[in-house]
């Protein structure tokens, strides 16, 4: 009896889940990008609503993380637009803010989750992973 092992080549990049981050604070975008890249996600960051809207025209991320307070708009309004659009309504959206006033964002838009800043890294990763399963 002869045993043959077949080797499959898997394109890891093709398997990576894609995450878009819309946050106007560069340091926060960099930290989140670093955390999620270490978790083997492909991450693209945007500083403004305008940049984000251009980016989402050309790509379909698997998850979107939105800051609430932005220089050229509001993350809650962006979330509403995403959930009203047939092309993007299926994408999970996580809202983030340092302002406790927005912790009830789930009541204001169809976000899947709300994360307070500053956040616990392990909790953040767990929430992202939960929404990408």
mmCIF file of N, CA, C and O in Angstrom, residues 84-130:
data_model
loop_
_atom_site.group_PDB
_atom_site.id
_atom_site.type_symbol
_atom_site.label_atom_id
_atom_site.label_comp_id
_atom_site.label_asym_id
_atom_site.label_seq_id
_atom_site.Cartn_x
_atom_site.Cartn_y
_atom_site.Cartn_z
ATOM 1 N N UNK A 84 -28.466 51.469 5.165
ATOM 2 C CA UNK A 84 -29.548 51.751 4.216
ATOM 3 C C UNK A 84 -29.178 51.353 2.784
ATOM 4 O O UNK A 84 -30.038 51.328 1.907
ATOM 5 N N UNK A 85 -27.908 51.042 2.553
ATOM 6 C CA UNK A 85 -27.420 50.726 1.218
ATOM 7 C C UNK A 85 -27.380 49.207 1.042
ATOM 8 O O UNK A 85 -26.729 48.504 1.809
ATOM 9 N N UNK A 86 -28.055 48.698 0.027
ATOM 10 C CA UNK A 86 -28.099 47.260 -0.232
ATOM 11 C C UNK A 86 -26.710 46.647 -0.379
ATOM 12 O O UNK A 86 -26.483 45.512 0.024
ATOM 13 N N UNK A 87 -25.793 47.393 -0.932
ATOM 14 C CA UNK A 87 -24.447 46.901 -1.186
ATOM 15 C C UNK A 87 -23.627 46.720 0.091
ATOM 16 O O UNK A 87 -22.728 45.895 0.149
ATOM 17 N N UNK A 88 -23.946 47.507 1.135
ATOM 18 C CA UNK A 88 -23.134 47.488 2.354
ATOM 19 C C UNK A 88 -23.901 47.099 3.616
ATOM 20 O O UNK A 88 -23.290 46.964 4.676
ATOM 21 N N UNK A 89 -25.188 46.910 3.537
ATOM 22 C CA UNK A 89 -25.998 46.692 4.744
ATOM 23 C C UNK A 89 -25.634 45.424 5.497
ATOM 24 O O UNK A 89 -25.880 45.315 6.693
ATOM 25 N N UNK A 90 -25.020 44.458 4.834
ATOM 26 C CA UNK A 90 -24.649 43.194 5.475
ATOM 27 C C UNK A 90 -23.339 43.282 6.260
ATOM 28 O O UNK A 90 -23.016 42.390 7.030
ATOM 29 N N UNK A 91 -22.578 44.356 6.088
ATOM 30 C CA UNK A 91 -21.266 44.483 6.720
ATOM 31 C C UNK A 91 -21.440 44.890 8.189
ATOM 32 O O UNK A 91 -22.077 45.904 8.483
ATOM 33 N N UNK A 92 -20.871 44.122 9.118
ATOM 34 C CA UNK A 92 -20.951 44.511 10.532
ATOM 35 C C UNK A 92 -20.221 45.840 10.770
ATOM 36 O O UNK A 92 -19.151 46.076 10.214
ATOM 37 N N UNK A 93 -20.845 46.680 11.593
ATOM 38 C CA UNK A 93 -20.272 47.985 11.930
ATOM 39 C C UNK A 93 -20.093 48.068 13.442
ATOM 40 O O UNK A 93 -21.030 47.812 14.201
ATOM 41 N N UNK A 94 -18.879 48.414 13.864
ATOM 42 C CA UNK A 94 -18.596 48.662 15.272
ATOM 43 C C UNK A 94 -18.358 50.153 15.437
ATOM 44 O O UNK A 94 -17.532 50.727 14.733
ATOM 45 N N UNK A 95 -19.071 50.773 16.356
ATOM 46 C CA UNK A 95 -18.899 52.196 16.635
ATOM 47 C C UNK A 95 -17.939 52.360 17.812
ATOM 48 O O UNK A 95 -17.940 51.536 18.732
ATOM 49 N N UNK A 96 -17.148 53.447 17.773
ATOM 50 C CA UNK A 96 -16.214 53.747 18.870
ATOM 51 C C UNK A 96 -16.315 55.228 19.220
ATOM 52 O O UNK A 96 -16.504 56.060 18.341
ATOM 53 N N UNK A 97 -16.156 55.515 20.506
ATOM 54 C CA UNK A 97 -16.094 56.912 20.936
ATOM 55 C C UNK A 97 -15.526 57.000 22.345
ATOM 56 O O UNK A 97 -15.716 56.091 23.154
ATOM 57 N N UNK A 98 -14.843 58.109 22.598
ATOM 58 C CA UNK A 98 -14.366 58.393 23.947
ATOM 59 C C UNK A 98 -15.442 59.112 24.745
ATOM 60 O O UNK A 98 -15.348 59.239 25.957
ATOM 61 N N UNK A 99 -16.477 59.568 24.069
ATOM 62 C CA UNK A 99 -17.554 60.310 24.694
ATOM 63 C C UNK A 99 -18.645 59.335 25.139
ATOM 64 O O UNK A 99 -19.298 58.703 24.310
ATOM 65 N N UNK A 100 -18.859 59.201 26.437
ATOM 66 C CA UNK A 100 -19.871 58.279 26.978
ATOM 67 C C UNK A 100 -21.280 58.591 26.482
ATOM 68 O O UNK A 100 -22.140 57.719 26.469
ATOM 69 N N UNK A 101 -21.509 59.833 26.067
ATOM 70 C CA UNK A 101 -22.817 60.225 25.557
ATOM 71 C C UNK A 101 -23.238 59.322 24.393
ATOM 72 O O UNK A 101 -24.409 59.038 24.206
ATOM 73 N N UNK A 102 -22.266 58.856 23.618
ATOM 74 C CA UNK A 102 -22.566 58.050 22.439
ATOM 75 C C UNK A 102 -22.604 56.547 22.721
ATOM 76 O O UNK A 102 -22.778 55.753 21.814
ATOM 77 N N UNK A 103 -22.449 56.153 23.976
ATOM 78 C CA UNK A 103 -22.453 54.725 24.301
ATOM 79 C C UNK A 103 -23.793 54.065 23.976
ATOM 80 O O UNK A 103 -23.879 52.853 23.882
ATOM 81 N N UNK A 104 -24.820 54.866 23.766
ATOM 82 C CA UNK A 104 -26.121 54.321 23.357
ATOM 83 C C UNK A 104 -26.278 54.372 21.836
ATOM 84 O O UNK A 104 -27.392 54.398 21.323
ATOM 85 N N UNK A 105 -25.167 54.343 21.124
ATOM 86 C CA UNK A 105 -25.185 54.417 19.658
ATOM 87 C C UNK A 105 -26.042 53.310 19.041
ATOM 88 O O UNK A 105 -26.650 53.509 17.993
ATOM 89 N N UNK A 106 -26.117 52.156 19.695
ATOM 90 C CA UNK A 106 -26.922 51.052 19.165
ATOM 91 C C UNK A 106 -28.398 51.428 19.083
ATOM 92 O O UNK A 106 -29.139 50.858 18.294
ATOM 93 N N UNK A 107 -28.806 52.405 19.873
ATOM 94 C CA UNK A 107 -30.191 52.865 19.821
ATOM 95 C C UNK A 107 -30.370 53.917 18.729
ATOM 96 O O UNK A 107 -31.489 54.196 18.319
ATOM 97 N N UNK A 108 -29.275 54.501 18.251
ATOM 98 C CA UNK A 108 -29.344 55.573 17.260
ATOM 99 C C UNK A 108 -29.135 55.080 15.835
ATOM 100 O O UNK A 108 -29.514 55.748 14.892
ATOM 101 N N UNK A 109 -28.464 53.953 15.687
ATOM 102 C CA UNK A 109 -28.219 53.390 14.359
ATOM 103 C C UNK A 109 -28.112 51.877 14.499
ATOM 104 O O UNK A 109 -28.124 51.351 15.607
ATOM 105 N N UNK A 110 -27.992 51.189 13.393
ATOM 106 C CA UNK A 110 -27.990 49.732 13.409
ATOM 107 C C UNK A 110 -26.587 49.142 13.580
ATOM 108 O O UNK A 110 -26.268 48.120 12.984
ATOM 109 N N UNK A 111 -25.783 49.755 14.416
ATOM 110 C CA UNK A 111 -24.446 49.229 14.675
ATOM 111 C C UNK A 111 -24.535 47.896 15.414
ATOM 112 O O UNK A 111 -25.444 47.679 16.206
ATOM 113 N N UNK A 112 -23.602 47.011 15.121
ATOM 114 C CA UNK A 112 -23.586 45.717 15.792
ATOM 115 C C UNK A 112 -23.019 45.802 17.207
ATOM 116 O O UNK A 112 -23.314 44.967 18.051
ATOM 117 N N UNK A 113 -22.177 46.819 17.450
ATOM 118 C CA UNK A 113 -21.550 46.915 18.768
ATOM 119 C C UNK A 113 -21.033 48.334 18.984
ATOM 120 O O UNK A 113 -20.839 49.090 18.030
ATOM 121 N N UNK A 114 -20.790 48.677 20.249
ATOM 122 C CA UNK A 114 -20.194 49.967 20.606
ATOM 123 C C UNK A 114 -19.025 49.702 21.536
ATOM 124 O O UNK A 114 -19.143 48.931 22.494
ATOM 125 N N UNK A 115 -17.904 50.334 21.246
ATOM 126 C CA UNK A 115 -16.698 50.177 22.060
ATOM 127 C C UNK A 115 -16.276 51.538 22.583
ATOM 128 O O UNK A 115 -16.095 52.479 21.808
ATOM 129 N N UNK A 116 -16.148 51.634 23.904
ATOM 130 C CA UNK A 116 -15.689 52.884 24.520
ATOM 131 C C UNK A 116 -14.176 53.011 24.397
ATOM 132 O O UNK A 116 -13.456 52.031 24.512
ATOM 133 N N UNK A 117 -13.721 54.225 24.147
ATOM 134 C CA UNK A 117 -12.288 54.537 24.176
ATOM 135 C C UNK A 117 -11.994 55.152 25.532
ATOM 136 O O UNK A 117 -12.784 55.964 25.995
ATOM 137 N N UNK A 118 -10.904 54.855 26.148
ATOM 138 C CA UNK A 118 -9.922 53.842 25.750
ATOM 139 C C UNK A 118 -10.513 52.458 25.925
ATOM 140 O O UNK A 118 -11.426 52.243 26.722
ATOM 141 N N UNK A 119 -9.982 51.496 25.183
ATOM 142 C CA UNK A 119 -10.524 50.147 25.206
ATOM 143 C C UNK A 119 -9.482 49.143 25.670
ATOM 144 O O UNK A 119 -8.283 49.372 25.564
ATOM 145 N N UNK A 120 -9.968 48.039 26.186
ATOM 146 C CA UNK A 120 -9.120 46.922 26.566
ATOM 147 C C UNK A 120 -8.792 46.153 25.278
ATOM 148 O O UNK A 120 -9.702 45.765 24.543
ATOM 149 N N UNK A 121 -7.518 45.931 25.000
ATOM 150 C CA UNK A 121 -7.094 45.307 23.750
ATOM 151 C C UNK A 121 -7.692 43.915 23.579
ATOM 152 O O UNK A 121 -8.206 43.571 22.506
ATOM 153 N N UNK A 122 -7.662 43.104 24.620
ATOM 154 C CA UNK A 122 -8.199 41.747 24.516
ATOM 155 C C UNK A 122 -9.709 41.757 24.254
ATOM 156 O O UNK A 122 -10.208 40.956 23.459
ATOM 157 N N UNK A 123 -10.420 42.662 24.907
ATOM 158 C CA UNK A 123 -11.858 42.782 24.677
ATOM 159 C C UNK A 123 -12.122 43.259 23.248
ATOM 160 O O UNK A 123 -13.021 42.752 22.573
ATOM 161 N N UNK A 124 -11.340 44.211 22.795
ATOM 162 C CA UNK A 124 -11.473 44.741 21.433
ATOM 163 C C UNK A 124 -11.299 43.618 20.408
ATOM 164 O O UNK A 124 -12.128 43.435 19.513
ATOM 165 N N UNK A 125 -10.233 42.846 20.552
ATOM 166 C CA UNK A 125 -9.959 41.741 19.625
ATOM 167 C C UNK A 125 -11.092 40.710 19.666
ATOM 168 O O UNK A 125 -11.548 40.238 18.628
ATOM 169 N N UNK A 126 -11.557 40.398 20.856
ATOM 170 C CA UNK A 126 -12.643 39.429 20.995
ATOM 171 C C UNK A 126 -13.908 39.907 20.285
ATOM 172 O O UNK A 126 -14.581 39.122 19.599
ATOM 173 N N UNK A 127 -14.222 41.174 20.422
ATOM 174 C CA UNK A 127 -15.423 41.713 19.767
ATOM 175 C C UNK A 127 -15.284 41.682 18.247
ATOM 176 O O UNK A 127 -16.224 41.323 17.535
ATOM 177 N N UNK A 128 -14.130 42.089 17.756
ATOM 178 C CA UNK A 128 -13.886 42.055 16.312
ATOM 179 C C UNK A 128 -14.024 40.614 15.815
ATOM 180 O O UNK A 128 -14.730 40.351 14.828
ATOM 181 N N UNK A 129 -13.369 39.691 16.473
ATOM 182 C CA UNK A 129 -13.430 38.285 16.074
ATOM 183 C C UNK A 129 -14.854 37.750 16.089
ATOM 184 O O UNK A 129 -15.268 37.029 15.179
ATOM 185 N N UNK A 130 -15.620 38.109 17.112
ATOM 186 C CA UNK A 130 -17.021 37.655 17.219
ATOM 187 C C UNK A 130 -17.839 38.088 16.016
ATOM 188 O O UNK A 130 -18.668 37.328 15.523
#
